[in-house]
């Protein structure tokens, strides 16, 4: 993250919360408190009205930036649940982007809605067993490969723990049985295969486009799995 991106992020975070201590800003952006002071000064020099209240922290004068957005209580609650689900059911490569995206939304809430949202956030927690969490953070890389229709190379361990090198053209990501699965055309097997993301030991994105013009739809592949109905 360069300084311009960090200054924008600081502004967004300040607008998303009523008060933010310098220590919290430093931890959020991985910088020193002294650098926070310099960044706050730089924001002021650019005409961004940042103020400070002792024992509380920095705050952005209300009304700056984007006009406030009004959410119904139900919409605000849904936003909090979305954030909790993303924090629990994804990996760090996704969580960081979800956090910054939701901070931008919170930044333009009306003050009463923002306060209500912060109060509700502390009332929601999701816990999953440790085995759910994979050894690495690959979801963002896989999403990019899907969007750009580029192949990936991976080292994959099967159920028996045997590793193999695979070249895969991904057609989608599916979440079932409390795990993320990469579905794609495997060059080694010359067939569509289901790779549990938690068993991927190494992943490399390539710039090579798909060799096949058309692939099976993800919905078709999932339907063939005959997963048991929920509920």
Short mmCIF file of C-alpha atoms in Angstrom, two decimals:
data_model
loop_
_atom_site.label_atom_id
_atom_site.label_comp_id
_atom_site.label_asym_id
_atom_site.label_seq_id
_atom_site.Cartn_x
_atom_site.Cartn_y
_atom_site.Cartn_z
CA UNK A 1 0.00 0.00 0.00
CA UNK A 2 1.52 3.34 -1.05
CA UNK A 3 1.05 6.54 0.92
CA UNK A 4 -1.77 7.88 -1.24
CA UNK A 5 -3.73 4.67 -0.73
CA UNK A 6 -3.00 4.81 2.99
CA UNK A 7 -4.18 8.42 3.30
CA UNK A 8 -7.40 7.53 1.54
CA UNK A 9 -7.79 4.52 3.82
CA UNK A 10 -7.21 6.71 6.87
CA UNK A 11 -9.89 9.11 5.71
CA UNK A 12 -12.34 6.27 5.10
CA UNK A 13 -11.69 4.70 8.49
CA UNK A 14 -12.05 8.04 10.26
CA UNK A 15 -15.36 8.59 8.54
CA UNK A 16 -16.55 5.08 9.42
CA UNK A 17 -16.03 5.50 13.18
CA UNK A 18 -16.84 8.25 15.63
CA UNK A 19 -13.37 8.28 17.21
CA UNK A 20 -10.19 6.41 16.29
CA UNK A 21 -7.09 6.44 18.55
CA UNK A 22 -3.70 6.87 16.90
CA UNK A 23 -2.69 3.41 18.12
CA UNK A 24 -5.64 1.82 16.31
CA UNK A 25 -4.79 3.64 13.08
CA UNK A 26 -1.18 2.48 13.39
CA UNK A 27 -2.23 -1.14 13.89
CA UNK A 28 -4.76 -1.02 11.05
CA UNK A 29 -2.24 0.18 8.46
CA UNK A 30 0.91 -1.41 9.85
CA UNK A 31 2.68 1.88 10.54
CA UNK A 32 4.14 3.63 13.57
CA UNK A 33 2.19 6.11 15.69
CA UNK A 34 4.65 8.79 14.58
CA UNK A 35 3.77 8.05 10.95
CA UNK A 36 0.09 8.37 11.89
CA UNK A 37 0.79 11.88 13.19
CA UNK A 38 2.51 12.79 9.92
CA UNK A 39 -0.37 11.35 7.87
CA UNK A 40 -2.97 13.24 9.92
CA UNK A 41 -1.01 16.43 9.34
CA UNK A 42 -0.88 15.68 5.60
CA UNK A 43 -4.66 15.20 5.53
CA UNK A 44 -5.13 18.57 7.21
CA UNK A 45 -2.85 20.23 4.67
CA UNK A 46 -5.09 18.83 1.93
CA UNK A 47 -8.15 20.43 3.51
CA UNK A 48 -9.55 17.30 5.13
CA UNK A 49 -10.99 18.37 8.51
CA UNK A 50 -9.51 15.92 11.03
CA UNK A 51 -9.89 16.84 14.70
CA UNK A 52 -8.75 15.25 17.94
CA UNK A 53 -10.45 14.75 21.29
CA UNK A 54 -8.34 13.73 24.31
CA UNK A 55 -8.89 10.18 25.62
CA UNK A 56 -11.00 9.35 22.56
CA UNK A 57 -8.97 9.88 19.43
CA UNK A 58 -9.16 11.43 15.99
CA UNK A 59 -12.40 12.09 14.18
CA UNK A 60 -13.50 13.48 10.86
CA UNK A 61 -15.83 16.46 10.95
CA UNK A 62 -19.30 15.24 10.05
CA UNK A 63 -20.53 16.15 6.60
CA UNK A 64 -17.18 15.81 4.84
CA UNK A 65 -16.82 13.59 1.78
CA UNK A 66 -19.86 11.67 0.55
CA UNK A 67 -23.43 12.53 1.55
CA UNK A 68 -24.85 10.24 4.25
CA UNK A 69 -26.69 7.09 3.22
CA UNK A 70 -29.78 5.98 5.12
CA UNK A 71 -30.20 2.29 5.93
CA UNK A 72 -33.22 0.68 7.50
CA UNK A 73 -32.45 -1.18 10.77
CA UNK A 74 -32.91 -4.49 8.94
CA UNK A 75 -30.46 -3.46 6.21
CA UNK A 76 -27.89 -2.35 8.78
CA UNK A 77 -28.25 -5.65 10.66
CA UNK A 78 -27.79 -7.58 7.41
CA UNK A 79 -24.59 -5.63 6.76
CA UNK A 80 -23.19 -6.67 10.15
CA UNK A 81 -24.07 -10.32 9.54
CA UNK A 82 -22.39 -10.14 6.13
CA UNK A 83 -19.22 -8.81 7.75
CA UNK A 84 -19.26 -11.57 10.40
CA UNK A 85 -19.80 -14.28 7.79
CA UNK A 86 -17.00 -12.96 5.60
CA UNK A 87 -14.64 -12.80 8.58
CA UNK A 88 -15.41 -16.42 9.48
CA UNK A 89 -16.01 -18.22 6.20
CA UNK A 90 -13.21 -16.71 4.10
CA UNK A 91 -9.45 -16.39 4.49
CA UNK A 92 -7.22 -13.37 5.11
CA UNK A 93 -6.87 -12.66 1.38
CA UNK A 94 -10.60 -11.87 1.23
CA UNK A 95 -11.18 -10.54 4.74
CA UNK A 96 -8.95 -7.52 4.20
CA UNK A 97 -10.93 -6.43 1.13
CA UNK A 98 -14.29 -7.04 2.81
CA UNK A 99 -13.18 -4.95 5.76
CA UNK A 100 -12.13 -1.98 3.63
CA UNK A 101 -15.25 -2.21 1.45
CA UNK A 102 -17.57 -2.23 4.44
CA UNK A 103 -15.61 0.62 6.01
CA UNK A 104 -16.43 2.70 2.94
CA UNK A 105 -20.12 1.88 3.33
CA UNK A 106 -20.08 2.66 7.06
CA UNK A 107 -18.29 5.92 6.34
CA UNK A 108 -21.32 7.37 4.58
CA UNK A 109 -23.95 6.21 7.05
CA UNK A 110 -25.90 8.73 9.05
CA UNK A 111 -24.54 9.12 12.57
CA UNK A 112 -27.47 7.32 14.32
CA UNK A 113 -27.19 4.38 11.89
CA UNK A 114 -23.42 4.22 12.35
CA UNK A 115 -23.76 4.13 16.15
CA UNK A 116 -26.43 1.44 15.96
CA UNK A 117 -24.26 -0.60 13.61
CA UNK A 118 -21.26 -0.45 15.94
CA UNK A 119 -23.40 -1.54 18.89
CA UNK A 120 -24.87 -4.46 16.97
CA UNK A 121 -21.44 -5.56 15.74
CA UNK A 122 -20.32 -6.39 19.28
CA UNK A 123 -23.38 -8.65 19.66
CA UNK A 124 -22.53 -10.96 16.75
CA UNK A 125 -19.89 -13.70 16.87
CA UNK A 126 -19.33 -16.77 14.72
CA UNK A 127 -17.02 -19.61 15.72
CA UNK A 128 -15.82 -22.52 13.60
CA UNK A 129 -13.54 -25.39 14.62
CA UNK A 130 -9.82 -25.00 13.96
CA UNK A 131 -9.78 -27.72 11.30
CA UNK A 132 -11.94 -25.49 9.12
CA UNK A 133 -9.14 -23.02 8.57
CA UNK A 134 -6.78 -23.85 5.73
CA UNK A 135 -3.00 -23.46 5.86
CA UNK A 136 -2.83 -20.56 3.40
CA UNK A 137 -4.80 -17.68 1.93
CA UNK A 138 -5.68 -18.52 -1.65
CA UNK A 139 -9.27 -17.40 -2.19
CA UNK A 140 -8.41 -13.96 -3.59
CA UNK A 141 -5.91 -15.44 -6.07
CA UNK A 142 -8.46 -18.01 -7.19
CA UNK A 143 -11.13 -15.34 -7.62
CA UNK A 144 -8.77 -13.34 -9.82
CA UNK A 145 -8.00 -16.41 -11.92
CA UNK A 146 -11.72 -17.02 -12.37
CA UNK A 147 -12.41 -13.42 -13.36
CA UNK A 148 -9.54 -13.33 -15.85
CA UNK A 149 -10.07 -16.90 -17.11
CA UNK A 150 -6.46 -17.84 -16.45
CA UNK A 151 -5.07 -21.19 -15.33
CA UNK A 152 -3.42 -21.88 -11.99
CA UNK A 153 -0.65 -24.25 -10.97
CA UNK A 154 -0.93 -25.93 -7.61
CA UNK A 155 0.59 -28.53 -5.37
CA UNK A 156 -2.24 -30.59 -3.99
CA UNK A 157 -2.42 -33.27 -1.29
CA UNK A 158 -5.10 -35.94 -1.56
CA UNK A 159 -6.91 -37.56 1.37
CA UNK A 160 -3.97 -39.89 1.93
CA UNK A 161 -1.57 -36.96 2.08
CA UNK A 162 0.06 -37.76 -1.27
CA UNK A 163 1.18 -34.57 -3.08
CA UNK A 164 0.85 -33.99 -6.81
CA UNK A 165 1.42 -31.09 -9.18
CA UNK A 166 -1.68 -29.90 -11.02
CA UNK A 167 -2.40 -27.45 -13.81
CA UNK A 168 -6.02 -26.36 -13.47
CA UNK A 169 -8.42 -24.17 -15.42
CA UNK A 170 -10.86 -23.07 -12.68
CA UNK A 171 -14.58 -22.86 -13.38
CA UNK A 172 -15.69 -21.84 -9.90
CA UNK A 173 -15.44 -21.87 -6.13
CA UNK A 174 -18.02 -23.75 -4.09
CA UNK A 175 -18.58 -23.82 -0.35
CA UNK A 176 -20.08 -27.03 0.99
CA UNK A 177 -19.49 -29.39 3.91
CA UNK A 178 -17.91 -26.45 5.77
CA UNK A 179 -15.07 -26.12 3.27
CA UNK A 180 -14.17 -24.16 0.14
CA UNK A 181 -13.63 -26.22 -3.01
CA UNK A 182 -11.95 -25.23 -6.26
CA UNK A 183 -13.72 -26.79 -9.23
CA UNK A 184 -11.77 -26.87 -12.47
CA UNK A 185 -10.48 -28.72 -15.50
CA UNK A 186 -7.39 -30.70 -14.46
CA UNK A 187 -4.83 -31.12 -17.23
CA UNK A 188 -3.26 -34.13 -15.47
CA UNK A 189 -6.54 -36.06 -15.18
CA UNK A 190 -8.10 -34.62 -18.34
CA UNK A 191 -11.34 -34.18 -16.45
CA UNK A 192 -13.11 -31.81 -14.11
CA UNK A 193 -11.93 -32.23 -10.55
CA UNK A 194 -12.90 -30.98 -7.10
CA UNK A 195 -9.95 -29.62 -5.09
CA UNK A 196 -10.46 -28.86 -1.42
CA UNK A 197 -8.77 -25.49 -0.94
CA UNK A 198 -7.49 -26.47 2.52
CA UNK A 199 -5.40 -29.22 0.88
CA UNK A 200 -3.63 -26.86 -1.51
CA UNK A 201 -0.05 -26.51 -0.31
CA UNK A 202 1.16 -24.11 -2.98
CA UNK A 203 -0.69 -22.03 -5.55
CA UNK A 204 0.71 -20.02 -8.44
CA UNK A 205 -1.40 -17.84 -10.69
CA UNK A 206 -0.47 -17.83 -14.37
CA UNK A 207 -1.28 -15.47 -17.20
CA UNK A 208 -2.05 -18.35 -19.56
CA UNK A 209 -5.63 -18.26 -20.86
CA UNK A 210 -7.88 -21.30 -20.83
CA UNK A 211 -7.10 -23.89 -23.50
CA UNK A 212 -10.78 -24.73 -23.86
CA UNK A 213 -13.17 -22.16 -25.31
CA UNK A 214 -16.09 -23.47 -23.28
CA UNK A 215 -16.19 -25.13 -19.89
CA UNK A 216 -18.88 -26.91 -17.95
CA UNK A 217 -20.94 -24.56 -15.81
CA UNK A 218 -20.27 -24.65 -12.09
CA UNK A 219 -23.98 -25.16 -11.39
CA UNK A 220 -23.98 -28.25 -13.61
CA UNK A 221 -20.95 -29.73 -11.84
CA UNK A 222 -22.43 -29.10 -8.39
CA UNK A 223 -25.71 -30.68 -9.45
CA UNK A 224 -23.82 -33.84 -10.43
CA UNK A 225 -22.43 -34.12 -6.88
CA UNK A 226 -25.94 -34.85 -5.57
CA UNK A 227 -25.28 -33.02 -2.34
CA UNK A 228 -27.87 -33.68 0.38
CA UNK A 229 -30.48 -30.93 0.77
CA UNK A 230 -30.10 -28.53 3.68
CA UNK A 231 -32.70 -27.81 6.31
#
